[in-house]
PDB file of C-alpha atoms in Angstrom:
ATOM      1  CA  MET A   1      -9.463 -19.749 -12.481  1.00 37.00           C
ATOM      2  CA  PHE A   2      -9.724 -16.339 -10.933  1.00 39.00           C
ATOM      3  CA  ARG A   3     -10.745 -12.870 -11.991  1.00 42.00           C
ATOM      4  CA  VAL A   4      -8.590  -9.905 -11.103  1.00 43.00           C
ATOM      5  CA  PHE A   5      -9.661  -6.352 -10.528  1.00 44.00           C
ATOM      6  CA  ILE A   6      -6.963  -3.696 -10.391  1.00 43.00           C
ATOM      7  CA  PHE A   7      -7.397  -0.094  -9.332  1.00 42.00           C
ATOM      8  CA  ARG A   8      -4.697   2.523  -9.702  1.00 42.00           C
ATOM      9  CA  ARG A   9      -5.212   5.501  -7.419  1.00 44.00           C
ATOM     10  CA  THR A  10      -6.074   8.618  -9.356  1.00 44.00           C
ATOM     11  CA  LYS A  11      -7.889  11.785  -8.447  1.00 42.00           C
ATOM     12  CA  GLU A  12     -10.531  11.158 -11.079  1.00 47.00           C
ATOM     13  CA  PRO A  13     -12.682   8.037 -11.487  1.00 47.00           C
ATOM     14  CA  PRO A  14     -12.663   6.354 -14.897  1.00 45.00           C
ATOM     15  CA  LYS A  15     -15.000   7.761 -17.517  1.00 47.00           C
ATOM     16  CA  LYS A  16     -17.015   4.540 -17.440  1.00 44.00           C
ATOM     17  CA  PRO A  17     -17.376   2.714 -14.115  1.00 42.00           C
ATOM     18  CA  ASN A  18     -15.686  -0.695 -14.086  1.00 40.00           C
ATOM     19  CA  SER A  19     -13.952  -0.001 -17.395  1.00 34.00           C
ATOM     20  CA  PRO A  20     -10.482  -1.440 -17.938  1.00 31.00           C
ATOM     21  CA  ILE A  21      -7.477   0.773 -17.369  1.00 32.00           C
ATOM     22  CA  LYS A  22      -5.976   1.005 -20.837  1.00 28.00           C
ATOM     23  CA  GLU A  23      -2.280   0.993 -19.900  1.00 27.00           C
ATOM     24  CA  LEU A  24      -0.129   1.109 -16.796  1.00 29.00           C
ATOM     25  CA  ASN A  25       3.273   2.693 -17.299  1.00 31.00           C
ATOM     26  CA  SER A  26       5.996   0.472 -15.832  1.00 33.00           C
ATOM     27  CA  LYS A  27       8.538   3.266 -16.207  1.00 40.00           C
ATOM     28  CA  GLY A  28       6.666   5.525 -13.784  1.00 42.00           C
ATOM     29  CA  THR A  29       6.618   5.665 -10.032  1.00 42.00           C
ATOM     30  CA  ALA A  30       7.116   2.680  -7.765  1.00 40.00           C
ATOM     31  CA  ALA A  31       3.380   2.698  -7.065  1.00 43.00           C
ATOM     32  CA  GLU A  32       2.591   2.462 -10.778  1.00 46.00           C
ATOM     33  CA  THR A  33       5.287  -0.148 -11.314  1.00 44.00           C
ATOM     34  CA  GLY A  34       4.007  -2.433  -8.550  1.00 48.00           C
ATOM     35  CA  VAL A  35       0.625  -2.441 -10.203  1.00 49.00           C
ATOM     36  CA  ALA A  36       2.203  -2.794 -13.651  1.00 52.00           C
ATOM     37  CA  LEU A  37       3.921  -6.083 -12.804  1.00 52.00           C
ATOM     38  CA  ILE A  38       0.623  -7.729 -11.986  1.00 55.00           C
ATOM     39  CA  SER A  39      -1.211  -5.970 -14.812  1.00 51.00           C
ATOM     40  CA  LYS A  40       1.151  -7.498 -17.362  1.00 49.00           C
ATOM     41  CA  LEU A  41      -0.411 -10.845 -16.520  1.00 43.00           C
ATOM     42  CA  LEU A  42      -3.923  -9.877 -15.531  1.00 45.00           C
ATOM     43  CA  LYS A  43      -6.771  -7.700 -16.792  1.00 42.00           C
ATOM     44  CA  PRO A  44      -6.977  -4.379 -14.933  1.00 43.00           C
ATOM     45  CA  THR A  45     -10.343  -2.960 -13.877  1.00 51.00           C
ATOM     46  CA  PHE A  46     -11.566  -0.135 -11.637  1.00 67.00           C
ATOM     47  CA  MET A  47     -13.266  -1.985  -8.763  1.00 82.00           C
ATOM     48  CA  LYS A  48     -14.144  -1.565  -5.099  1.00 89.00           C
ATOM     49  CA  ALA A  49     -14.190  -4.075  -2.269  1.00 92.00           C
ATOM     50  CA  ARG A  50     -17.234  -4.272  -0.018  1.00 94.00           C
ATOM     51  CA  ILE A  51     -17.064  -5.381   3.588  1.00 95.00           C
ATOM     52  CA  GLU A  52     -20.689  -6.237   4.218  1.00 94.00           C
ATOM     53  CA  SER A  53     -20.362  -6.839   7.954  1.00 95.00           C
ATOM     54  CA  LEU A  54     -19.133  -3.258   8.398  1.00 95.00           C
ATOM     55  CA  ASN A  55     -21.123  -1.715   5.531  1.00 94.00           C
ATOM     56  CA  ARG A  56     -17.899  -0.225   4.106  1.00 94.00           C
ATOM     57  CA  PHE A  57     -16.299   0.058   0.693  1.00 93.00           C
ATOM     58  CA  PHE A  58     -12.594   0.412  -0.101  1.00 92.00           C
ATOM     59  CA  TYR A  59     -10.638   0.816  -3.329  1.00 87.00           C
ATOM     60  CA  PRO A  60      -7.637  -1.501  -3.032  1.00 89.00           C
ATOM     61  CA  ASP A  61      -4.785  -1.011  -5.480  1.00 84.00           C
ATOM     62  CA  ILE A  62      -5.045  -4.663  -6.508  1.00 84.00           C
ATOM     63  CA  MET A  63      -7.745  -7.159  -5.612  1.00 86.00           C
ATOM     64  CA  VAL A  64      -8.080 -10.782  -6.680  1.00 84.00           C
ATOM     65  CA  THR A  65     -11.252 -12.791  -6.285  1.00 84.00           C
ATOM     66  CA  CYS A  66     -11.710 -16.466  -7.044  1.00 81.00           C
ATOM     67  CA  ASP A  67     -15.289 -16.643  -5.776  1.00 86.00           C
ATOM     68  CA  GLN A  68     -18.114 -17.144  -8.278  1.00 86.00           C
ATOM     69  CA  ARG A  69     -20.468 -15.126  -6.054  1.00 91.00           C
ATOM     70  CA  ASP A  70     -18.522 -11.998  -7.002  1.00 88.00           C
ATOM     71  CA  GLN A  71     -19.943 -12.257 -10.505  1.00 85.00           C
ATOM     72  CA  GLU A  72     -23.339 -11.340  -9.027  1.00 90.00           C
ATOM     73  CA  THR A  73     -22.188  -7.808  -8.105  1.00 87.00           C
ATOM     74  CA  PRO A  74     -20.685  -5.911 -11.047  1.00 83.00           C
ATOM     75  CA  GLY A  75     -20.080  -2.711  -9.048  1.00 85.00           C
ATOM     76  CA  TYR A  76     -18.046  -4.249  -6.231  1.00 90.00           C
ATOM     77  CA  LYS A  77     -16.529  -7.486  -4.988  1.00 91.00           C
ATOM     78  CA  ARG A  78     -17.188  -9.119  -1.595  1.00 94.00           C
ATOM     79  CA  PHE A  79     -14.963 -12.201  -1.540  1.00 93.00           C
ATOM     80  CA  PRO A  80     -11.362 -11.284  -2.409  1.00 92.00           C
ATOM     81  CA  CYS A  81      -8.627 -13.821  -1.652  1.00 92.00           C
ATOM     82  CA  LEU A  82      -5.787 -11.319  -2.178  1.00 92.00           C
ATOM     83  CA  ILE A  83      -5.559  -7.574  -1.630  1.00 92.00           C
ATOM     84  CA  ILE A  84      -2.446  -5.540  -2.444  1.00 90.00           C
ATOM     85  CA  GLU A  85      -1.849  -1.969  -1.349  1.00 90.00           C
ATOM     86  CA  VAL A  86       1.005   0.119  -2.739  1.00 86.00           C
ATOM     87  CA  LEU A  87       2.151   2.334   0.110  1.00 88.00           C
ATOM     88  CA  SER A  88       2.504   6.093  -0.159  1.00 87.00           C
ATOM     89  CA  ASP A  89       3.189   8.762   2.434  1.00 89.00           C
ATOM     90  CA  SER A  90      -0.473   9.767   2.445  1.00 91.00           C
ATOM     91  CA  THR A  91      -1.943   6.245   2.755  1.00 90.00           C
ATOM     92  CA  GLU A  92       0.606   4.142   4.645  1.00 94.00           C
ATOM     93  CA  ALA A  93      -0.764   4.638   8.172  1.00 95.00           C
ATOM     94  CA  PHE A  94      -4.324   3.873   7.080  1.00 96.00           C
ATOM     95  CA  ASP A  95      -3.270   0.866   4.959  1.00 95.00           C
ATOM     96  CA  ARG A  96      -1.342  -0.605   7.909  1.00 96.00           C
ATOM     97  CA  GLY A  97      -3.953   0.257  10.522  1.00 96.00           C
ATOM     98  CA  ASP A  98      -7.705   0.635  10.308  1.00 96.00           C
ATOM     99  CA  LYS A  99      -8.033  -0.558   6.719  1.00 96.00           C
ATOM    100  CA  PHE A 100      -6.134  -3.786   7.479  1.00 97.00           C
ATOM    101  CA  ILE A 101      -8.234  -4.344  10.599  1.00 97.00           C
ATOM    102  CA  ASP A 102     -11.376  -3.974   8.470  1.00 97.00           C
ATOM    103  CA  TYR A 103     -10.009  -6.272   5.756  1.00 97.00           C
ATOM    104  CA  GLN A 104      -9.384  -8.966   8.373  1.00 97.00           C
ATOM    105  CA  THR A 105     -13.153  -9.354   8.763  1.00 97.00           C
ATOM    106  CA  LEU A 106     -13.327 -10.727   5.193  1.00 96.00           C
ATOM    107  CA  GLY A 107     -13.408 -14.498   5.645  1.00 96.00           C
ATOM    108  CA  SER A 108     -12.271 -15.070   2.048  1.00 96.00           C
ATOM    109  CA  LEU A 109      -9.118 -12.954   2.372  1.00 97.00           C
ATOM    110  CA  GLN A 110      -5.997 -15.133   2.483  1.00 96.00           C
ATOM    111  CA  GLU A 111      -3.243 -12.564   1.864  1.00 96.00           C
ATOM    112  CA  TYR A 112      -2.800  -8.840   2.408  1.00 97.00           C
ATOM    113  CA  ILE A 113       0.278  -7.385   0.715  1.00 95.00           C
ATOM    114  CA  LEU A 114       1.934  -4.020   1.325  1.00 95.00           C
ATOM    115  CA  ILE A 115       4.375  -2.868  -1.353  1.00 90.00           C
ATOM    116  CA  ASN A 116       6.944  -0.301  -0.222  1.00 89.00           C
ATOM    117  CA  THR A 117       7.692   2.559  -2.615  1.00 85.00           C
ATOM    118  CA  LYS A 118      10.861   3.824  -0.907  1.00 86.00           C
ATOM    119  CA  LYS A 119      12.929   0.627  -1.001  1.00 88.00           C
ATOM    120  CA  PRO A 120      12.544  -2.913  -2.305  1.00 89.00           C
ATOM    121  CA  ARG A 121      10.374  -4.429   0.406  1.00 92.00           C
ATOM    122  CA  ILE A 122       7.114  -6.360   0.437  1.00 93.00           C
ATOM    123  CA  GLU A 123       5.213  -7.214   3.593  1.00 96.00           C
ATOM    124  CA  CYS A 124       2.949 -10.209   3.134  1.00 97.00           C
ATOM    125  CA  PHE A 125       0.348 -10.920   5.802  1.00 98.00           C
ATOM    126  CA  ARG A 126      -1.102 -14.433   5.423  1.00 98.00           C
ATOM    127  CA  ARG A 127      -3.990 -15.945   7.315  1.00 98.00           C
ATOM    128  CA  ASN A 128      -2.892 -19.296   8.756  1.00 97.00           C
ATOM    129  CA  ASP A 129      -5.016 -22.370   9.510  1.00 95.00           C
ATOM    130  CA  GLU A 130      -5.870 -21.007  12.974  1.00 97.00           C
ATOM    131  CA  GLY A 131      -7.124 -17.736  11.457  1.00 95.00           C
ATOM    132  CA  LEU A 132      -4.131 -15.718  12.693  1.00 97.00           C
ATOM    133  CA  TRP A 133      -2.299 -13.271  10.453  1.00 98.00           C
ATOM    134  CA  VAL A 134       1.386 -14.094  10.035  1.00 98.00           C
ATOM    135  CA  LEU A 135       3.860 -11.624   8.531  1.00 98.00           C
ATOM    136  CA  GLN A 136       6.450 -12.672   5.964  1.00 97.00           C
ATOM    137  CA  SER A 137       8.731  -9.909   4.721  1.00 96.00           C
ATOM    138  CA  TYR A 138      10.630  -9.910   1.462  1.00 95.00           C
ATOM    139  CA  ALA A 139      13.446  -7.371   1.122  1.00 93.00           C
ATOM    140  CA  GLY A 140      16.393  -6.602  -1.098  1.00 88.00           C
ATOM    141  CA  GLU A 141      16.785  -6.271  -4.815  1.00 83.00           C
ATOM    142  CA  GLN A 142      17.741  -9.935  -5.291  1.00 83.00           C
ATOM    143  CA  ALA A 143      14.856 -11.400  -3.258  1.00 87.00           C
ATOM    144  CA  SER A 144      11.982 -13.363  -4.705  1.00 90.00           C
ATOM    145  CA  PHE A 145       8.470 -13.340  -3.270  1.00 91.00           C
ATOM    146  CA  GLN A 146       5.372 -15.521  -3.328  1.00 89.00           C
ATOM    147  CA  LEU A 147       1.686 -14.771  -3.424  1.00 89.00           C
ATOM    148  CA  GLN A 148       0.424 -18.135  -2.250  1.00 89.00           C
ATOM    149  CA  SER A 149      -3.263 -17.283  -2.662  1.00 88.00           C
ATOM    150  CA  ILE A 150      -2.863 -17.149  -6.457  1.00 83.00           C
ATOM    151  CA  ASN A 151       0.199 -19.396  -6.801  1.00 81.00           C
ATOM    152  CA  PHE A 152       2.355 -16.524  -8.104  1.00 82.00           C
ATOM    153  CA  GLU A 153       6.106 -16.127  -7.672  1.00 84.00           C
ATOM    154  CA  GLY A 154       8.055 -13.067  -8.745  1.00 85.00           C
ATOM    155  CA  THR A 155      11.257 -11.210  -8.052  1.00 87.00           C
ATOM    156  CA  MET A 156      11.901  -7.797  -6.611  1.00 87.00           C
ATOM    157  CA  THR A 157      13.771  -6.973  -9.810  1.00 85.00           C
ATOM    158  CA  GLN A 158      10.566  -7.557 -11.790  1.00 83.00           C
ATOM    159  CA  LEU A 159       8.378  -5.730  -9.297  1.00 83.00           C
ATOM    160  CA  TYR A 160      10.574  -2.644  -9.111  1.00 82.00           C
ATOM    161  CA  GLU A 161      11.626  -2.639 -12.757  1.00 77.00           C
ATOM    162  CA  ASP A 162      12.713   0.840 -13.878  1.00 75.00           C
ATOM    163  CA  VAL A 163      12.273   2.352 -10.404  1.00 77.00           C
ATOM    164  CA  ASN A 164      15.018   4.649  -9.167  1.00 78.00           C
ATOM    165  CA  PHE A 165      14.800   4.946  -5.405  1.00 77.00           C
ATOM    166  CA  LEU A 166      15.750   8.270  -3.855  1.00 73.00           C
ATOM    167  CA  PRO A 167      18.758   8.145  -1.556  1.00 73.00           C
ATOM    168  CA  PRO A 168      17.829   8.275   2.157  1.00 69.00           C
ATOM    169  CA  GLY A 169      17.959  11.622   3.857  1.00 63.00           C
TER     170      GLY A 169
END
């Protein structure tokens, strides 16, 4: 069993901290849709991740924790096994760079997922048995993908449901 905490980026925090997001619109942007796929199965909540060794907090788009110790801290979670970031022009460099480097210090983290909003592509970084991060990419509208840390399999069609990508150029 695992508990899931989902955060959708907004300019305003929720009216009540840690309150569930009432509804995620799957007919909206790719960023909203990526979160909506997971939210159909899991309870969404506004939550932050704490990296104790660096004394830093982040707000991942989606965070999954399976660790009972995370029940001790209602305002943040310290032991996520999966973190998903939905890329945007304003966050992509940070999500791929410094934030990922910081997330790698979390011993509990097994997968770090980047969801592309310009084309059907998922980049899945998995920690292997030697502690190295290995990239597996999923691309194309017909592809399926796996989130091994939570034993989840989905398709790009489901993930990008109702998303109309802009033509390149």
